[in-house]
mmCIF file of C-alpha atoms in Angstrom:
data_model
loop_
_atom_site.group_PDB
_atom_site.id
_atom_site.type_symbol
_atom_site.label_atom_id
_atom_site.label_comp_id
_atom_site.label_asym_id
_atom_site.label_seq_id
_atom_site.Cartn_x
_atom_site.Cartn_y
_atom_site.Cartn_z
ATOM 1 C CA MET U 1 -10.327 -17.236 17.117
ATOM 2 C CA LYS U 2 -8.182 -14.253 15.901
ATOM 3 C CA LYS U 3 -8.018 -11.751 18.699
ATOM 4 C CA HIS U 4 -8.896 -8.078 17.553
ATOM 5 C CA VAL U 5 -7.630 -5.386 19.851
ATOM 6 C CA ARG U 6 -9.171 -1.869 20.085
ATOM 7 C CA LEU U 7 -6.619 1.147 20.236
ATOM 8 C CA THR U 8 -7.589 4.594 20.882
ATOM 9 C CA LEU U 9 -5.396 6.914 18.740
ATOM 10 C CA ALA U 10 -3.520 7.530 21.839
ATOM 11 C CA ALA U 11 -3.034 4.180 23.012
ATOM 12 C CA MET U 12 -1.747 3.641 19.112
ATOM 13 C CA ALA U 13 1.280 5.776 20.289
ATOM 14 C CA VAL U 14 2.244 2.931 22.863
ATOM 15 C CA ALA U 15 2.179 -0.584 20.825
ATOM 16 C CA LEU U 16 0.165 -2.226 18.138
ATOM 17 C CA GLY U 17 1.902 -5.298 19.960
ATOM 18 C CA SER U 18 -0.624 -6.972 21.480
ATOM 19 C CA CYS U 19 -2.476 -8.406 18.683
ATOM 20 C CA GLY U 20 -2.162 -12.201 17.841
ATOM 21 C CA GLY U 21 0.040 -12.001 14.396
ATOM 22 C CA GLY U 22 -2.227 -13.415 11.438
ATOM 23 C CA GLY U 23 0.909 -13.589 9.181
ATOM 24 C CA GLY U 24 2.756 -15.704 12.305
ATOM 25 C CA GLY U 25 4.333 -12.519 13.986
ATOM 26 C CA SER U 26 3.090 -10.825 16.964
ATOM 27 C CA GLY U 27 2.026 -7.410 15.639
ATOM 28 C CA ILE U 28 4.035 -4.347 15.555
ATOM 29 C CA THR U 29 5.473 -1.357 17.915
ATOM 30 C CA VAL U 30 5.149 1.994 16.166
ATOM 31 C CA GLY U 31 8.426 3.730 16.850
ATOM 32 C CA GLY U 32 11.395 2.065 18.114
ATOM 33 C CA SER U 33 14.228 0.544 15.515
ATOM 34 C CA GLY U 34 13.373 0.088 11.942
ATOM 35 C CA TRP U 35 11.590 2.391 9.205
ATOM 36 C CA ASN U 36 7.839 2.955 9.914
ATOM 37 C CA LEU U 37 5.682 3.073 7.166
ATOM 38 C CA VAL U 38 1.913 4.074 6.825
ATOM 39 C CA ALA U 39 0.013 2.542 3.735
ATOM 40 C CA ALA U 40 -3.025 2.794 1.564
ATOM 41 C CA GLY U 41 -4.675 3.486 -1.350
ATOM 42 C CA ASP U 42 -8.060 4.699 -2.961
ATOM 43 C CA ILE U 43 -7.988 7.949 -0.860
ATOM 44 C CA ALA U 44 -9.548 11.050 -1.294
ATOM 45 C CA GLN U 45 -13.171 11.016 -2.254
ATOM 46 C CA CYS U 46 -15.421 13.791 -1.040
ATOM 47 C CA GLY U 47 -18.102 14.227 -3.945
ATOM 48 C CA SER U 48 -19.890 17.412 -3.061
ATOM 49 C CA GLY U 49 -19.285 17.264 0.782
ATOM 50 C CA PRO U 50 -16.701 18.816 2.836
ATOM 51 C CA ALA U 51 -13.120 17.004 3.387
ATOM 52 C CA SER U 52 -14.162 16.829 7.007
ATOM 53 C CA ALA U 53 -17.139 14.573 6.300
ATOM 54 C CA SER U 54 -15.091 11.855 4.009
ATOM 55 C CA GLY U 55 -13.535 8.638 5.130
ATOM 56 C CA ALA U 56 -9.938 10.226 4.200
ATOM 57 C CA TRP U 57 -10.539 12.528 7.073
ATOM 58 C CA GLN U 58 -10.704 9.063 9.359
ATOM 59 C CA THR U 59 -8.136 7.610 8.015
ATOM 60 C CA ALA U 60 -5.900 10.661 8.189
ATOM 61 C CA ASN U 61 -6.271 10.608 11.751
ATOM 62 C CA LEU U 62 -4.829 7.004 11.976
ATOM 63 C CA VAL U 63 -1.691 8.286 9.733
ATOM 64 C CA ALA U 64 -1.212 11.478 11.959
ATOM 65 C CA ALA U 65 -1.666 9.422 15.294
ATOM 66 C CA ALA U 66 1.132 6.606 13.977
ATOM 67 C CA LEU U 67 3.424 9.513 12.507
ATOM 68 C CA THR U 68 3.079 11.175 16.062
ATOM 69 C CA VAL U 69 5.150 8.659 17.857
ATOM 70 C CA ALA U 70 7.554 7.004 14.515
ATOM 71 C CA ALA U 71 11.003 8.414 13.736
ATOM 72 C CA SER U 72 11.364 11.742 11.733
ATOM 73 C CA ASP U 73 12.211 9.231 8.700
ATOM 74 C CA ALA U 74 8.780 7.705 8.915
ATOM 75 C CA ALA U 75 6.886 7.724 5.533
ATOM 76 C CA VAL U 76 3.397 7.826 3.915
ATOM 77 C CA LEU U 77 3.135 5.500 1.175
ATOM 78 C CA THR U 78 0.191 5.828 -1.364
ATOM 79 C CA LEU U 79 -1.397 3.130 -3.293
ATOM 80 C CA GLY U 80 -2.939 5.060 -6.157
ATOM 81 C CA ASP U 81 -6.622 6.819 -6.755
ATOM 82 C CA ASN U 82 -5.431 9.503 -4.503
ATOM 83 C CA ALA U 83 -7.836 11.924 -5.178
ATOM 84 C CA TYR U 84 -11.532 11.395 -6.781
ATOM 85 C CA GLU U 85 -12.967 11.178 -9.349
ATOM 86 C CA ASP U 86 -10.699 12.559 -11.597
ATOM 87 C CA GLY U 87 -7.377 13.175 -9.973
ATOM 88 C CA SER U 88 -7.729 16.849 -11.104
ATOM 89 C CA SER U 89 -5.802 19.781 -9.466
ATOM 90 C CA ALA U 90 -8.892 20.984 -7.949
ATOM 91 C CA GLU U 91 -9.636 17.765 -6.390
ATOM 92 C CA PHE U 92 -6.235 17.313 -5.058
ATOM 93 C CA THR U 93 -6.753 20.909 -3.342
ATOM 94 C CA ALA U 94 -10.348 20.514 -2.288
ATOM 95 C CA CYS U 95 -10.065 16.691 -0.721
ATOM 96 C CA TYR U 96 -6.832 15.312 -0.835
ATOM 97 C CA GLU U 97 -4.793 18.401 0.868
ATOM 98 C CA PRO U 98 -7.003 18.998 3.569
ATOM 99 C CA THR U 99 -6.907 15.049 4.657
ATOM 100 C CA TRP U 100 -3.704 13.658 3.691
ATOM 101 C CA GLY U 101 -1.984 16.234 2.169
ATOM 102 C CA ARG U 102 -0.976 17.369 5.751
ATOM 103 C CA PHE U 103 1.562 14.410 5.357
ATOM 104 C CA LYS U 104 2.914 15.604 2.090
ATOM 105 C CA SER U 105 6.345 16.160 2.731
ATOM 106 C CA ARG U 106 6.657 12.886 4.200
ATOM 107 C CA THR U 107 4.763 10.943 1.531
ATOM 108 C CA LEU U 108 5.971 8.409 -1.245
ATOM 109 C CA ALA U 109 3.093 8.483 -3.763
ATOM 110 C CA THR U 110 1.821 5.757 -6.616
ATOM 111 C CA PRO U 111 -0.631 6.634 -9.227
ATOM 112 C CA GLY U 112 -4.100 4.928 -9.794
ATOM 113 C CA ASN U 113 -6.495 4.593 -12.771
ATOM 114 C CA HIS U 114 -8.651 7.744 -11.382
ATOM 115 C CA ASP U 115 -5.349 9.764 -11.067
ATOM 116 C CA TYR U 116 -5.334 9.266 -14.897
ATOM 117 C CA GLN U 117 -8.817 10.587 -15.278
ATOM 118 C CA THR U 118 -6.917 13.819 -15.934
ATOM 119 C CA ALA U 119 -4.852 13.290 -18.990
ATOM 120 C CA ALA U 120 -1.084 12.244 -18.231
ATOM 121 C CA ALA U 121 -1.988 12.383 -14.832
ATOM 122 C CA THR U 122 -0.845 16.048 -14.641
ATOM 123 C CA GLY U 123 -2.756 16.559 -11.465
ATOM 124 C CA TYR U 124 -1.004 13.756 -9.961
ATOM 125 C CA PHE U 125 2.249 14.594 -10.830
ATOM 126 C CA GLY U 126 1.681 18.431 -10.359
ATOM 127 C CA TYR U 127 0.889 17.950 -6.775
ATOM 128 C CA PHE U 128 3.407 15.086 -5.777
ATOM 129 C CA GLY U 129 6.511 16.486 -7.391
ATOM 130 C CA SER U 130 9.456 14.375 -6.516
ATOM 131 C CA ALA U 131 7.576 12.041 -4.602
ATOM 132 C CA ALA U 132 6.157 10.876 -7.561
ATOM 133 C CA GLY U 133 9.295 9.848 -9.071
ATOM 134 C CA ALA U 134 11.376 11.287 -11.862
ATOM 135 C CA GLY U 135 9.765 12.891 -14.738
ATOM 136 C CA ALA U 136 6.274 11.619 -15.722
ATOM 137 C CA SER U 137 6.996 7.654 -15.733
ATOM 138 C CA GLY U 138 5.156 6.759 -12.446
ATOM 139 C CA TYR U 139 7.455 4.361 -11.039
ATOM 140 C CA TRP U 140 10.667 4.824 -9.002
ATOM 141 C CA ARG U 141 12.648 3.534 -6.314
ATOM 142 C CA THR U 142 13.925 3.984 -2.795
ATOM 143 C CA ASP U 143 16.430 2.217 -0.491
ATOM 144 C CA ARG U 144 16.207 2.460 3.115
ATOM 145 C CA ASN U 145 17.116 0.584 6.483
ATOM 146 C CA GLY U 146 18.093 -2.786 4.444
ATOM 147 C CA TRP U 147 15.090 -2.365 2.310
ATOM 148 C CA THR U 148 14.349 -1.757 -1.375
ATOM 149 C CA ILE U 149 10.864 -0.286 -2.317
ATOM 150 C CA ILE U 150 9.915 -0.231 -5.833
ATOM 151 C CA SER U 151 6.589 1.290 -6.901
ATOM 152 C CA LEU U 152 5.593 0.852 -10.304
ATOM 153 C CA ASN U 153 2.829 2.356 -12.550
ATOM 154 C CA SER U 154 -0.022 -0.142 -13.496
ATOM 155 C CA ASN U 155 -1.794 2.363 -15.472
ATOM 156 C CA ILE U 156 0.777 2.184 -18.413
ATOM 157 C CA ASP U 157 2.523 -0.844 -20.343
ATOM 158 C CA THR U 158 3.643 -3.808 -17.781
ATOM 159 C CA SER U 159 4.043 -5.984 -20.273
ATOM 160 C CA ALA U 160 7.647 -8.091 -20.382
ATOM 161 C CA ALA U 161 8.779 -5.953 -23.575
ATOM 162 C CA SER U 162 7.907 -2.297 -21.714
ATOM 163 C CA ALA U 163 10.253 0.059 -20.914
ATOM 164 C CA GLN U 164 8.834 -0.130 -17.495
ATOM 165 C CA ALA U 165 9.846 -3.952 -16.888
ATOM 166 C CA THR U 166 13.062 -3.372 -18.938
ATOM 167 C CA TRP U 167 13.521 -0.628 -16.202
ATOM 168 C CA LEU U 168 12.630 -2.891 -13.331
ATOM 169 C CA SER U 169 14.969 -6.080 -14.341
ATOM 170 C CA GLY U 170 17.636 -3.748 -13.768
ATOM 171 C CA GLU U 171 16.812 -2.532 -10.687
ATOM 172 C CA LEU U 172 15.931 -5.789 -9.450
ATOM 173 C CA ALA U 173 20.121 -6.639 -10.176
ATOM 174 C CA THR U 174 21.109 -4.551 -7.327
ATOM 175 C CA THR U 175 18.414 -4.649 -4.529
ATOM 176 C CA GLN U 176 18.922 -4.519 -0.785
ATOM 177 C CA PRO U 177 18.460 -7.861 1.317
ATOM 178 C CA CYS U 178 14.780 -6.804 1.603
ATOM 179 C CA LEU U 179 12.156 -5.892 -1.166
ATOM 180 C CA MET U 180 8.976 -4.486 -1.573
ATOM 181 C CA ALA U 181 7.109 -3.477 -4.770
ATOM 182 C CA VAL U 182 3.996 -1.477 -5.012
ATOM 183 C CA TRP U 183 1.554 -0.333 -7.504
ATOM 184 C CA HIS U 184 -2.324 0.106 -8.021
ATOM 185 C CA HIS U 185 -4.169 -2.727 -9.701
ATOM 186 C CA PRO U 186 -3.717 -6.180 -7.523
ATOM 187 C CA ARG U 187 -2.892 -9.285 -9.646
ATOM 188 C CA PHE U 188 -4.816 -11.122 -7.418
ATOM 189 C CA THR U 189 -8.496 -10.108 -5.714
ATOM 190 C CA SER U 190 -11.383 -11.627 -4.393
ATOM 191 C CA ALA U 191 -13.332 -8.845 -5.756
ATOM 192 C CA ALA U 192 -16.275 -8.844 -8.661
ATOM 193 C CA ARG U 193 -13.681 -7.146 -11.129
ATOM 194 C CA GLY U 194 -11.354 -10.217 -10.957
ATOM 195 C CA ASP U 195 -7.416 -10.424 -11.343
ATOM 196 C CA ASN U 196 -5.416 -8.294 -13.387
ATOM 197 C CA LEU U 197 -3.797 -10.100 -15.818
ATOM 198 C CA PHE U 198 -1.380 -7.533 -17.406
ATOM 199 C CA MET U 199 0.306 -7.677 -13.764
ATOM 200 C CA GLN U 200 1.425 -11.060 -14.304
ATOM 201 C CA ASP U 201 4.658 -10.408 -16.271
ATOM 202 C CA ILE U 202 5.925 -8.002 -13.314
ATOM 203 C CA TRP U 203 5.206 -10.501 -10.818
ATOM 204 C CA SER U 204 6.983 -12.830 -12.293
ATOM 205 C CA LEU U 205 10.190 -10.614 -12.465
ATOM 206 C CA LEU U 206 9.505 -10.058 -8.881
ATOM 207 C CA ARG U 207 9.008 -13.524 -7.633
ATOM 208 C CA THR U 208 12.752 -14.615 -9.588
ATOM 209 C CA ALA U 209 13.989 -11.716 -7.603
ATOM 210 C CA ARG U 210 12.918 -13.122 -4.553
ATOM 211 C CA ALA U 211 10.647 -10.032 -3.402
ATOM 212 C CA ASP U 212 9.132 -10.313 -0.262
ATOM 213 C CA VAL U 213 6.200 -8.045 0.016
ATOM 214 C CA VAL U 214 3.539 -6.628 -3.052
ATOM 215 C CA LEU U 215 1.181 -4.087 -1.585
ATOM 216 C CA GLN U 216 -1.501 -2.631 -4.108
ATOM 217 C CA ALA U 217 -5.033 -1.086 -4.059
ATOM 218 C CA HIS U 218 -7.855 -0.529 -6.521
ATOM 219 C CA GLU U 219 -10.318 -2.932 -4.690
ATOM 220 C CA HIS U 220 -12.008 -0.757 -1.907
ATOM 221 C CA HIS U 221 -11.573 -3.012 0.897
ATOM 222 C CA TYR U 222 -8.336 -4.902 2.725
ATOM 223 C CA GLU U 223 -7.263 -8.364 1.473
ATOM 224 C CA ARG U 224 -4.301 -10.490 2.325
ATOM 225 C CA PHE U 225 -2.647 -13.312 0.302
ATOM 226 C CA SER U 226 -0.369 -16.252 0.878
ATOM 227 C CA PRO U 227 2.509 -16.296 -1.394
ATOM 228 C CA MET U 228 1.708 -17.221 -4.986
ATOM 229 C CA ASP U 229 3.730 -17.273 -8.230
ATOM 230 C CA ALA U 230 2.744 -15.409 -11.238
ATOM 231 C CA THR U 231 -0.227 -17.447 -12.308
ATOM 232 C CA GLY U 232 -1.673 -17.536 -8.875
ATOM 233 C CA ALA U 233 -0.694 -21.338 -7.574
ATOM 234 C CA PRO U 234 0.647 -21.224 -4.138
ATOM 235 C CA ASP U 235 4.424 -20.599 -3.871
ATOM 236 C CA PRO U 236 6.563 -20.677 -0.687
ATOM 237 C CA ASP U 237 8.930 -18.577 -2.528
ATOM 238 C CA GLY U 238 6.328 -15.750 -3.761
ATOM 239 C CA PRO U 239 5.666 -12.344 -2.200
ATOM 240 C CA ALA U 240 3.317 -12.093 0.487
ATOM 241 C CA SER U 241 0.873 -9.561 -0.979
ATOM 242 C CA PHE U 242 -1.876 -6.942 0.221
ATOM 243 C CA VAL U 243 -4.678 -5.310 -1.470
ATOM 244 C CA VAL U 244 -5.135 -1.991 0.992
ATOM 245 C CA GLY U 245 -7.791 0.093 -1.071
ATOM 246 C CA THR U 246 -9.067 1.641 2.314
ATOM 247 C CA GLY U 247 -7.662 5.073 2.247
ATOM 248 C CA GLY U 248 -11.221 6.261 2.441
ATOM 249 C CA ALA U 249 -13.119 5.922 -0.771
ATOM 250 C CA ALA U 250 -16.492 4.524 -0.723
ATOM 251 C CA LEU U 251 -16.240 0.745 0.091
ATOM 252 C CA SER U 252 -16.657 -2.250 -2.105
ATOM 253 C CA ASP U 253 -17.760 -5.927 -1.987
ATOM 254 C CA PHE U 254 -15.875 -9.167 -2.024
ATOM 255 C CA SER U 255 -17.153 -11.586 -4.619
ATOM 256 C CA THR U 256 -15.700 -15.344 -4.845
ATOM 257 C CA VAL U 257 -13.007 -16.007 -2.459
ATOM 258 C CA HIS U 258 -9.753 -16.303 -4.572
ATOM 259 C CA THR U 259 -7.268 -18.771 -4.110
ATOM 260 C CA GLY U 260 -4.846 -18.006 -1.247
ATOM 261 C CA SER U 261 -6.707 -15.370 -0.050
ATOM 262 C CA VAL U 262 -6.104 -15.309 3.817
ATOM 263 C CA VAL U 263 -7.972 -12.393 5.361
ATOM 264 C CA ARG U 264 -10.972 -10.256 3.955
ATOM 265 C CA VAL U 265 -11.972 -6.893 5.529
ATOM 266 C CA ARG U 266 -14.433 -4.575 4.434
ATOM 267 C CA SER U 267 -13.606 -1.649 6.302
ATOM 268 C CA HIS U 268 -11.616 1.895 5.936
ATOM 269 C CA GLY U 269 -8.293 1.839 7.541
ATOM 270 C CA VAL U 270 -4.168 1.772 6.952
ATOM 271 C CA LEU U 271 -1.751 -0.644 6.955
ATOM 272 C CA LEU U 272 1.102 0.163 9.442
ATOM 273 C CA MET U 273 4.274 -1.341 8.690
ATOM 274 C CA LYS U 274 8.034 -1.683 10.130
ATOM 275 C CA LEU U 275 10.906 -2.479 7.836
ATOM 276 C CA ALA U 276 13.734 -3.787 9.932
ATOM 277 C CA ALA U 277 16.712 -5.746 9.159
ATOM 278 C CA GLY U 278 15.569 -8.908 7.907
ATOM 279 C CA ARG U 279 11.816 -8.621 8.422
ATOM 280 C CA ALA U 280 8.982 -6.470 8.060
ATOM 281 C CA ASP U 281 6.329 -6.253 10.827
ATOM 282 C CA TRP U 282 2.754 -5.337 9.917
ATOM 283 C CA ALA U 283 -0.884 -4.507 11.166
ATOM 284 C CA PHE U 284 -3.934 -3.398 9.597
ATOM 285 C CA VAL U 285 -5.795 -0.723 11.759
ATOM 286 C CA ASN U 286 -9.577 0.262 11.207
ATOM 287 C CA GLU U 287 -10.882 3.723 11.390
ATOM 288 C CA ALA U 288 -12.093 3.222 14.633
ATOM 289 C CA GLY U 289 -8.496 2.016 15.578
ATOM 290 C CA THR U 290 -8.978 -1.748 15.989
ATOM 291 C CA VAL U 291 -6.326 -3.873 14.714
ATOM 292 C CA LEU U 292 -8.036 -6.607 12.489
ATOM 293 C CA ASP U 293 -4.992 -8.078 10.921
ATOM 294 C CA SER U 294 -1.098 -8.193 11.951
ATOM 295 C CA GLY U 295 2.116 -10.532 11.453
ATOM 296 C CA ALA U 296 5.280 -10.528 10.001
ATOM 297 C CA VAL U 297 7.488 -11.563 7.102
ATOM 298 C CA THR U 298 10.656 -12.923 7.079
ATOM 299 C CA CYS U 299 13.110 -11.750 4.052
ATOM 300 C CA ARG U 300 14.339 -14.402 1.781
ATOM 301 C CA SER U 301 18.209 -14.636 1.025
ATOM 302 C CA LYS U 302 18.305 -13.024 -2.658
#
């Protein structure tokens, strides 16, 4: 039976390393060597209530606890649907800013479909500025600590002939030894809405480049998959993938369990990651401070 570890926010400042690793690792220590990331999508949904009553308020407390002890270069990685319902400037101000907005200077942003409910995602791009990438393409790259992170925009054309795929192909020719890609709509999911086939060409490019990790959101729960190819067949050379739509928006249920689905959690929370030379350690922590899944990924030769 998998061991769950309950952590107070203060205890998170010490370690998340006592949890048995669901992916074969021993958990993650916040701080220490390596680049720390805190990731989730589907975040700020306040409705008519105050931000302090939202799920995003609770997950923001987890982010704050992790960043308190992490190195100064630690970053927050959003996985889309940052402000509900329409990604308007007013919604970013009223709901995102009081919650995850406190980490804006340390945020790397990714857009989701709700961000595009405002035409051209002007609320999103206006709020995040350079953290959303150059111009209004919604995709970007950063390199740090032996890792390349590529954020893609699943709200625009992702076909093999698209400008985005052409850009990605060029970037994949010059990556660091470890490679992570992030976007909003999951290629594979056990949610009722089903797989997003329009991400298949992107996945194929990443598989060929021997990408190590893919992070996505859109479905409002946590799910981890074993490595798969672009069609969904088991593939030891495919990336490890996660759906982390747990940043605060109303939670959603699972439907038929997808091939390759290893862990499924219906809870708000964040994915803590430490990107070190040749590996990534990770832990999913719910809003109560309990580590529900953890492990490690070893980077492949490129």
